[in-house]
């Protein structure tokens, strides 16, 4: 496949591109999408197909007479294997089976007889957006590329809804740019050969959680091993987080079985009660070939660090800016030690553990069992009986729950028991959000409620899927930041095959008050030593957050000087400046400022990010 390119500015691990149909009008659209360093992958006709940035090791392509397929991202499929798939493909629907079986994390784009189909991942880590560019329907992996190509501005209503804390499904899937539409992760986008019509078709459905722990654990172990192998099989040096927790420790032990040399980094917390280093040393002691690096806890950035200096391209506001400096801080040193990719344990909490809301349904089908488990959760989490009873008695469908939340946006933050056993934590707006903005948000939430369907009829599965998608939207921004910093990150737990294996296990066996992460401990038995599987807690980093709020109050105060959100009439900057002067204000430790800071940082960053200019037309 012809592939013209300049490699200047291309970052390994930061593959992003637009997808164009095979029609003559697409040439003009491609010009709007071309920037210095842009690569172009062509259709058989010579017209542009993919326009963007990627490295050679991030793309696999195959073409036969009727079909062409491109896999972009991390996938161990070979060109010969992909060609065999292409030769067997007779219709666009045949591609669903392919994308549902390949391991890794990737976008898949294909054409069959001139019709185009594009997939992201079910996790939401790799997304698709689309809009009309020069009269042609164009898809892209980031929303800002399409906004830049069409001159679209920020959608102020969508931005206002992002002041909600937390931001509920489906509002977190709405792009922040006018005229840009999102493809839900479970859907693929199909574009006609003339580029004028596009439709979506569902390719992914979550598995029913019917497997027992004993039945499901081997599948989880195999899926996670394949996910780690996809990043380590080529050898060289890779790095891993080693916090001593079950998730990062499992990834580290799986990586250590590969041909790669493994550098493991441990970052102790500042809290004297933090036991991460103790458990990390236990794990490292079982891996004699491991290079174990322990960072200085006091040298690591706190939460809220460097908010004024962020200049990374971001296609939407993300609360990930709060921890950006912490996530990136050690990557240069790992790169200097030869690492080509950094593996994290992020996602283990979201897929191997799960929502206690599964017990809402179980109470109705297995009441005695469910009541025993719920009593255990009450003791474990100190849930008041009255709050538990109200949450379990609540039978509102998801749309009604959302609509009721729209009328209570100024209420106090919901209790932990309510959030854990319901459709999620009801969203709230805070005192610094302007009245007009609050009315805009209420209207948007009410409109969403009128048509919203849950991600699954079981509120436990819905919560799991919503939490996975919410987290991957943060991680996809971190991944791009890490690649720009010189060392790509990967989170194997968020590979679709790993998620599917975990979600297939009965929720009552994944989350229980009597055991910590039983799915992971069972799945990793024989891979991770028994003494490392005995850990039954995790560090919360609450001291890093509270200290960061206090030590960076000057930056927060500067953030609200000439606030972009205030210019738009969305917040009261005086109220936010007052809070910045009082970092010990009750409630701030609960991350209630995160969504507002995320929106402000994103708006400030728009003129600074992506310094490339359009190519001449």
XYZ file of C-alpha atoms in Angstrom:
617
model
C 0.000 0.000 0.000
C 1.538 3.353 -0.968
C 2.481 5.259 2.146
C 3.931 8.742 1.737
C 5.116 10.441 4.893
C 7.429 12.616 6.877
C 8.420 11.198 10.250
C 9.185 14.554 11.857
C 7.177 14.999 15.014
C 5.726 11.478 14.994
C 5.669 9.941 18.482
C 5.621 6.169 18.922
C 2.508 5.323 20.904
C 0.637 8.392 19.659
C -0.956 7.017 16.500
C -3.874 9.239 15.462
C -5.472 9.618 12.077
C -8.523 10.458 9.994
C -10.288 7.948 7.736
C -11.621 8.897 4.297
C -13.845 7.048 1.829
C -12.597 6.149 -1.641
C -14.137 9.031 -3.607
C -12.712 11.958 -5.541
C -14.137 14.542 -3.122
C -12.013 13.026 -0.349
C -8.893 14.620 -1.852
C -10.067 18.086 -0.807
C -10.983 16.790 2.658
C -7.507 15.271 3.000
C -5.954 18.683 2.381
C -7.871 20.062 5.374
C -6.462 17.250 7.518
C -2.826 17.461 6.403
C -0.204 19.016 8.684
C 3.603 18.886 8.780
C 4.620 15.321 9.597
C 1.373 13.866 8.252
C 1.448 10.397 6.728
C -0.977 9.191 4.069
C -2.080 5.613 3.452
C -3.836 5.313 0.103
C -6.741 3.323 -1.272
C -5.972 1.074 -4.252
C -7.233 3.951 -6.400
C -4.448 6.217 -5.117
C -6.905 8.394 -3.209
C -6.183 9.095 0.490
C -7.524 6.544 2.969
C -5.764 7.243 6.296
C -4.290 10.676 6.976
C -2.455 11.248 10.235
C 0.537 10.229 12.297
C 1.772 6.777 13.221
C 5.012 4.828 13.319
C 5.711 1.803 11.149
C 5.555 -0.608 14.088
C 2.067 0.667 14.963
C 0.364 -0.338 11.716
C -0.302 -3.633 9.919
C -2.021 -3.637 6.530
C -3.280 -6.175 4.026
C -5.016 -5.904 0.676
C -6.576 -8.387 -1.715
C -8.833 -7.828 -4.685
C -12.015 -6.774 -2.856
C -10.829 -5.953 0.647
C -8.228 -3.824 2.394
C -7.647 -3.848 6.161
C -5.477 -1.653 8.394
C -4.873 -2.336 12.089
C -3.376 0.645 13.916
C -2.164 0.417 17.492
C -0.965 -2.575 19.501
C -1.908 -5.911 17.941
C 0.304 -8.984 17.391
C -1.376 -9.894 14.078
C 1.113 -10.329 11.212
C 0.645 -9.056 7.646
C 0.259 -12.646 6.412
C -2.431 -13.405 9.000
C -4.237 -10.182 8.197
C -4.105 -10.994 4.487
C -5.766 -14.356 5.144
C -8.534 -12.543 6.999
C -8.903 -10.083 4.121
C -9.175 -12.927 1.599
C -11.938 -14.569 3.656
C -13.915 -11.317 4.054
C -16.959 -11.157 1.792
C -18.985 -8.472 3.574
C -18.476 -5.697 6.123
C -20.263 -7.810 8.742
C -17.479 -10.429 8.482
C -15.105 -7.908 10.050
C -16.966 -8.061 13.366
C -15.668 -11.579 14.023
C -12.117 -10.430 13.311
C -12.166 -7.404 15.592
C -13.800 -9.465 18.368
C -10.962 -12.019 18.398
C -7.712 -10.097 17.905
C -5.768 -9.377 21.123
C -4.299 -5.984 21.950
C -5.639 -2.438 21.728
C -6.108 -0.941 18.282
C -8.284 0.748 15.697
C -9.323 -1.416 12.756
C -10.309 0.182 9.442
C -11.365 -1.733 6.348
C -12.915 -1.324 2.922
C -14.922 -4.011 1.164
C -16.024 -3.269 -2.397
C -15.549 0.433 -1.745
C -17.594 0.573 1.463
C -15.695 1.756 4.532
C -15.952 0.471 8.109
C -14.023 1.711 11.147
C -13.813 0.346 14.679
C -12.456 1.650 17.970
C -12.281 -0.465 21.129
C -15.126 -1.564 23.385
C -13.187 -0.175 26.330
C -13.372 3.356 24.935
C -9.588 3.664 25.086
C -9.526 4.062 21.302
C -12.435 6.174 20.114
C -13.908 7.336 16.830
C -15.515 10.665 15.937
C -16.980 11.864 12.650
C -18.184 14.935 10.790
C -18.499 16.331 7.263
C -15.306 17.787 5.799
C -15.641 19.388 2.374
C -18.894 17.487 1.855
C -17.382 14.099 2.746
C -18.103 12.113 5.925
C -14.745 11.731 7.671
C -13.965 9.701 10.794
C -11.027 10.388 13.106
C -9.492 8.996 16.268
C -9.464 12.395 18.006
C -12.203 15.023 17.966
C -9.898 18.042 17.776
C -8.550 16.958 14.366
C -12.051 17.203 12.914
C -12.781 20.475 14.711
C -9.584 21.981 13.299
C -10.354 20.752 9.785
C -13.835 22.293 9.806
C -13.116 25.362 11.927
C -15.598 24.174 14.567
C -15.643 25.998 17.870
C -16.112 24.758 21.414
C -19.631 23.555 22.211
C -20.348 25.684 25.275
C -23.320 23.577 26.380
C -21.247 20.402 26.258
C -18.488 22.216 28.143
C -20.953 23.337 30.820
C -22.108 19.763 31.407
C -18.501 18.798 32.088
C -18.645 20.901 35.239
C -20.795 18.128 36.727
C -19.184 15.944 39.351
C -19.214 13.118 38.537
C -20.116 13.330 34.849
C -22.667 10.565 34.130
C -23.159 8.380 31.077
C -24.015 9.296 28.327
C -22.898 12.925 28.795
C -19.212 12.046 29.082
C -19.379 10.661 25.524
C -20.543 13.963 24.007
C -17.699 15.726 22.118
C -16.731 19.194 23.294
C -16.765 20.570 19.716
C -19.717 21.816 17.687
C -20.693 19.606 14.774
C -18.461 16.681 15.780
C -20.296 13.441 16.584
C -19.029 10.499 18.615
C -19.230 6.801 17.764
C -20.129 4.872 20.952
C -17.448 2.280 21.738
C -19.815 -0.625 21.069
C -20.521 0.650 17.539
C -18.613 0.763 14.262
C -18.989 3.469 11.630
C -19.887 2.549 8.035
C -19.455 5.093 5.224
C -20.777 4.677 1.683
C -18.331 4.802 -1.273
C -19.427 8.325 -2.250
C -18.737 9.578 1.292
C -22.148 11.188 1.624
C -23.865 8.768 4.004
C -22.740 7.212 7.261
C -24.436 4.896 9.694
C -23.497 2.998 12.811
C -23.806 -0.688 13.552
C -23.262 -2.494 16.831
C -20.308 -4.868 16.920
C -19.802 -5.475 20.651
C -22.059 -6.589 23.489
C -20.777 -7.267 27.008
C -20.726 -10.938 27.994
C -23.335 -12.197 30.383
C -21.693 -12.780 33.802
C -22.456 -16.484 33.985
C -19.047 -18.018 34.718
C -18.052 -19.025 38.205
C -14.790 -17.766 39.663
C -13.181 -21.167 39.074
C -14.367 -21.268 35.458
C -13.490 -17.666 34.632
C -10.105 -17.232 36.303
C -8.116 -19.264 33.712
C -9.610 -17.177 30.897
C -8.660 -13.978 32.720
C -5.106 -15.231 33.225
C -4.797 -16.166 29.537
C -6.266 -12.875 28.296
C -4.013 -10.773 30.530
C -0.971 -12.850 29.572
C -1.749 -12.260 25.874
C -2.201 -8.541 26.522
C 1.186 -8.267 28.226
C 2.806 -10.474 25.578
C 1.541 -8.144 22.839
C 3.784 -5.431 24.345
C 6.792 -7.537 25.397
C 7.188 -10.290 22.784
C 9.736 -8.330 20.732
C 12.160 -8.237 23.659
C 14.345 -5.247 24.343
C 13.694 -3.363 27.578
C 10.264 -2.564 28.944
C 9.304 -0.904 32.199
C 6.462 -1.575 34.608
C 4.871 0.094 37.560
C 5.406 -2.013 40.662
C 3.304 -0.499 43.412
C 3.036 -3.792 45.255
C -0.691 -3.909 44.501
C -2.225 -6.975 42.880
C -2.712 -5.347 39.483
C 0.743 -3.893 38.847
C 2.402 -6.925 40.446
C 0.524 -9.278 38.109
C 1.554 -7.282 35.044
C 5.154 -7.214 36.267
C 5.345 -10.991 36.772
C 3.807 -11.644 33.369
C 6.261 -9.243 31.730
C 9.152 -10.957 33.512
C 8.259 -14.228 31.721
C 8.768 -12.542 28.321
C 11.973 -12.116 26.271
C 12.157 -8.499 27.439
C 14.371 -7.112 30.172
C 12.076 -5.549 32.788
C 12.722 -2.379 34.748
C 10.202 -2.002 37.580
C 9.625 1.338 39.254
C 8.173 1.808 42.716
C 7.036 5.168 43.951
C 6.450 5.105 47.725
C 3.718 7.334 49.061
C 4.346 10.124 51.525
C 1.877 8.704 54.029
C 3.723 6.729 56.759
C 0.852 4.205 56.670
C 1.477 3.505 52.969
C 2.753 -0.081 52.583
C 3.400 -0.050 48.823
C 7.180 -0.232 49.144
C 6.982 -3.187 51.535
C 4.871 -5.206 49.107
C 6.869 -4.101 46.069
C 10.098 -5.341 47.642
C 8.447 -8.682 48.390
C 7.494 -9.019 44.736
C 10.894 -7.903 43.429
C 12.584 -10.450 45.673
C 10.999 -13.236 43.638
C 12.335 -11.836 40.343
C 16.147 -11.951 40.427
C 16.498 -10.669 36.855
C 14.283 -7.673 37.534
C 15.863 -4.210 37.663
C 14.003 -2.590 40.564
C 14.118 1.198 40.880
C 12.689 2.912 43.981
C 11.960 6.598 43.523
C 12.271 9.253 46.204
C 8.766 9.811 47.553
C 9.446 13.468 48.370
C 10.702 14.170 44.841
C 7.505 12.989 43.165
C 4.960 15.630 42.180
C 1.816 16.078 44.216
C -1.711 16.196 42.863
C -2.435 19.643 41.297
C 1.201 20.064 40.178
C 2.127 22.118 37.093
C -1.433 22.940 36.039
C -0.309 26.269 34.571
C 2.325 24.690 32.322
C 0.320 22.010 30.512
C 0.574 22.281 26.725
C -0.369 18.760 25.629
C -2.898 18.294 22.824
C -6.188 17.184 24.416
C -9.388 16.760 22.441
C -11.571 17.175 25.527
C -11.310 18.328 29.155
C -9.940 15.612 31.420
C -9.520 15.331 35.167
C -6.310 13.512 34.273
C -4.565 16.905 34.300
C -4.634 16.734 38.092
C -2.229 13.776 38.067
C -0.458 14.496 34.792
C 2.868 15.434 36.407
C 2.746 12.385 38.678
C 2.045 10.056 35.753
C 4.827 11.461 33.557
C 7.463 12.282 36.166
C 9.457 9.031 36.084
C 9.147 8.275 32.368
C 12.348 10.097 31.281
C 14.438 8.115 33.774
C 12.876 4.854 32.599
C 13.531 5.813 28.995
C 17.178 6.481 29.884
C 17.323 2.920 31.224
C 16.323 1.708 27.768
C 12.575 1.200 28.164
C 10.602 1.253 24.905
C 7.145 0.985 26.522
C 5.854 1.440 30.067
C 3.233 -0.998 31.348
C 0.809 0.009 34.080
C -1.693 -1.807 36.265
C -4.349 0.831 35.578
C -7.723 -0.776 34.959
C -7.396 -3.707 37.326
C -9.673 -1.983 39.823
C -12.272 -1.508 37.088
C -12.361 -4.979 35.567
C -11.177 -7.479 38.180
C -13.148 -5.845 41.010
C -16.639 -4.590 40.289
C -19.597 -2.583 41.522
C -21.487 -3.564 44.670
C -24.628 -2.587 42.726
C -24.812 -6.199 41.469
C -26.413 -6.935 44.826
C -29.406 -4.764 43.949
C -30.551 -7.467 41.506
C -29.252 -10.354 43.596
C -31.375 -9.201 46.521
C -34.409 -9.962 44.373
C -33.258 -13.357 43.065
C -31.093 -14.668 45.944
C -32.270 -12.638 48.942
C -30.661 -14.582 51.790
C -27.272 -14.711 50.101
C -27.453 -11.052 49.111
C -28.449 -9.897 52.603
C -25.476 -11.707 54.130
C -23.099 -10.053 51.662
C -24.655 -6.620 52.129
C -24.261 -6.889 55.895
C -20.577 -7.537 55.276
C -20.267 -4.450 53.065
C -22.015 -2.351 55.703
C -19.395 -3.319 58.267
C -16.497 -2.997 55.834
C -17.455 0.450 54.516
C -19.376 1.795 57.537
C -22.565 2.245 55.531
C -25.580 3.420 57.593
C -28.481 0.975 57.446
C -31.002 3.642 56.420
C -28.941 4.671 53.369
C -28.427 1.068 52.310
C -32.137 0.328 52.657
C -33.127 3.361 50.570
C -30.657 2.500 47.806
C -31.765 -1.122 47.634
C -35.448 -0.161 47.589
C -34.923 2.238 44.686
C -36.245 0.613 41.497
C -36.202 3.655 39.188
C -35.086 2.923 35.612
C -31.937 4.658 34.468
C -33.652 7.445 32.553
C -35.807 8.348 35.538
C -32.760 8.275 37.814
C -30.983 10.715 35.493
C -34.038 12.967 35.244
C -34.369 13.094 39.029
C -30.673 13.931 39.309
C -31.244 16.878 36.947
C -33.650 18.416 39.454
C -31.263 17.974 42.400
C -27.969 19.275 41.059
C -27.394 21.614 44.009
C -28.107 18.986 46.665
C -25.285 17.806 48.941
C -22.977 15.159 47.513
C -24.573 11.713 47.702
C -23.400 9.275 50.348
C -21.013 6.431 49.413
C -23.695 3.774 49.950
C -26.069 5.550 47.593
C -23.465 5.738 44.848
C -22.312 2.152 45.328
C -25.733 0.496 45.192
C -27.489 2.734 42.659
C -26.975 3.457 38.954
C -23.960 5.472 40.048
C -23.161 8.518 42.139
C -25.755 11.206 41.331
C -24.065 14.183 39.623
C -23.814 17.531 41.382
C -22.946 21.147 40.605
C -21.251 23.330 43.188
C -21.647 26.887 44.433
C -19.088 28.363 42.047
C -21.069 27.271 38.949
C -23.027 30.263 37.623
C -26.868 30.107 37.702
C -27.221 30.353 33.915
C -24.699 27.550 33.476
C -26.587 25.454 36.009
C -29.808 25.898 34.003
C -27.972 24.899 30.822
C -26.653 21.767 32.511
C -30.045 20.888 33.945
C -31.607 21.178 30.504
C -28.886 19.033 28.883
C -29.196 16.385 31.583
C -32.991 16.316 31.292
C -32.739 15.917 27.508
C -30.240 13.091 27.897
C -32.495 11.402 30.474
C -35.430 11.402 28.063
C -33.615 9.080 25.651
C -30.955 7.426 27.818
C -30.730 3.659 28.102
C -28.350 2.052 30.575
C -25.299 0.243 29.286
C -26.814 -2.952 30.733
C -30.107 -3.837 32.390
C -28.212 -4.916 35.537
C -27.087 -1.776 37.342
C -23.935 -3.568 38.486
C -22.855 -4.289 34.918
C -23.934 -0.785 33.873
C -21.737 0.721 36.575
C -18.781 -1.444 35.569
C -19.063 -0.455 31.914
C -19.583 3.226 32.732
C -16.564 3.247 35.061
C -14.392 1.517 32.447
C -15.359 4.052 29.791
C -14.948 6.986 32.139
C -11.454 5.844 33.145
C -10.279 5.052 29.620
C -11.169 8.599 28.573
C -8.584 9.762 31.111
C -6.023 7.120 30.174
C -6.261 7.891 26.428
C -5.140 11.443 27.228
C -2.334 10.200 29.505
C -1.199 7.819 26.758
C -0.849 10.686 24.320
C 0.983 12.781 26.912
C 3.361 9.918 27.700
C 4.157 9.330 24.028
C 4.871 13.028 23.628
C 7.200 12.802 26.650
C 9.139 10.051 24.863
C 7.952 6.797 26.456
C 4.629 5.227 25.396
C 2.411 3.820 28.131
C 0.184 0.746 27.922
C -2.562 -0.526 30.248
C -3.125 -4.224 29.437
C -6.146 -4.508 31.754
C -8.064 -2.263 29.357
C -7.595 -4.543 26.338
C -11.025 -5.702 25.167
C -10.231 -9.406 25.538
C -9.201 -8.863 29.190
C -12.341 -6.853 29.919
C -14.531 -9.533 28.349
C -12.895 -12.308 30.351
C -13.401 -10.400 33.603
C -16.974 -9.297 32.943
C -17.970 -12.877 32.114
C -17.454 -13.840 35.776
C -20.430 -13.632 38.135
C -20.403 -10.235 39.845
C -21.184 -11.817 43.219
C -17.890 -13.702 42.997
C -15.891 -10.725 41.738
C -16.964 -8.361 44.539
C -17.423 -9.684 48.053
C -16.799 -8.237 51.518
C -14.942 -11.375 52.534
C -12.046 -11.274 50.046
C -9.995 -8.630 48.238
C -10.018 -8.967 44.434
C -10.728 -12.704 44.447
C -10.730 -12.859 40.645
C -7.169 -11.546 40.410
C -5.821 -13.685 43.225
C -7.374 -16.804 41.683
C -6.323 -15.952 38.129
C -2.720 -15.167 39.082
C -2.149 -18.176 41.319
C 0.869 -19.975 39.902
C 2.119 -16.798 38.218
C 2.458 -14.492 41.221
C 3.858 -15.975 44.471
C 1.323 -16.698 47.195
C 2.782 -14.197 49.646
C 2.319 -11.424 47.091
C -1.304 -12.429 46.546
C -2.093 -11.977 50.232
C -2.198 -8.191 50.096
C -5.731 -7.092 50.974
C -5.563 -3.313 50.661
C -4.210 -0.543 48.462
C -2.719 2.892 49.039
C -5.127 5.797 48.567
C -2.616 8.660 48.079
C -4.973 10.931 50.029
C -2.036 12.724 51.669
C -0.573 13.519 48.234
C -3.909 15.064 47.258
C -4.426 17.105 50.415
C -0.801 18.290 50.459
C -1.043 19.186 46.778
C -4.145 21.276 47.379
C -2.296 23.210 50.073
C 1.108 23.545 48.389
C -0.272 24.547 44.991
C -2.890 27.002 46.163
C -0.869 29.770 44.479
C -1.205 28.038 41.123
C -4.901 27.486 41.716
C -5.311 31.150 42.560
C -3.509 32.083 39.330
C -5.715 29.664 37.409
C -8.803 31.678 38.320
C -7.247 35.031 37.407
C -8.767 35.952 34.065
C -10.588 32.603 34.078
C -11.677 31.367 30.648
C -14.685 29.676 32.214
C -15.643 32.962 33.860
C -15.326 34.748 30.503
C -17.926 32.326 29.146
C -20.172 33.004 32.124
C -19.930 29.451 33.410
C -18.327 30.022 36.836
C -17.919 32.627 39.542
C -14.178 33.319 39.519
C -14.343 35.231 42.812
C -15.766 32.161 44.566
C -13.030 29.966 43.118
C -10.296 32.416 44.121
C -11.725 32.426 47.644
C -11.545 28.629 47.759
C -7.957 28.692 46.505
C -7.047 30.831 49.510
C -8.702 28.288 51.843
C -7.420 24.849 50.786
C -8.575 23.308 54.074
C -12.241 24.060 53.270
C -14.319 20.965 54.172
C -15.293 18.952 51.097
C -12.405 19.960 48.832
C -10.554 16.762 49.693
C -13.315 14.855 47.859
C -12.111 15.961 44.411
C -15.099 18.236 43.851
C -12.838 20.795 42.129
C -11.475 18.326 39.591
C -14.050 18.767 36.830
C -13.915 22.574 37.036
C -10.114 22.620 36.942
C -10.158 20.191 34.011
C -12.372 22.515 31.964
C -10.338 25.609 32.815
C -7.006 23.985 31.976
C -8.392 22.671 28.684
C -9.691 26.074 27.612
C -6.397 27.765 28.514
C -4.488 25.096 26.624
C -6.362 25.341 23.325
C -4.214 28.116 21.793
C -0.993 26.454 22.990
C -1.546 22.827 22.002
C -0.915 21.500 18.518
C 1.358 24.183 17.084
C 1.199 22.696 13.564
C -0.403 24.815 10.871
C -2.541 23.596 7.989
C -0.760 22.563 4.815
C -1.212 24.898 1.823
C -4.216 24.072 -0.344
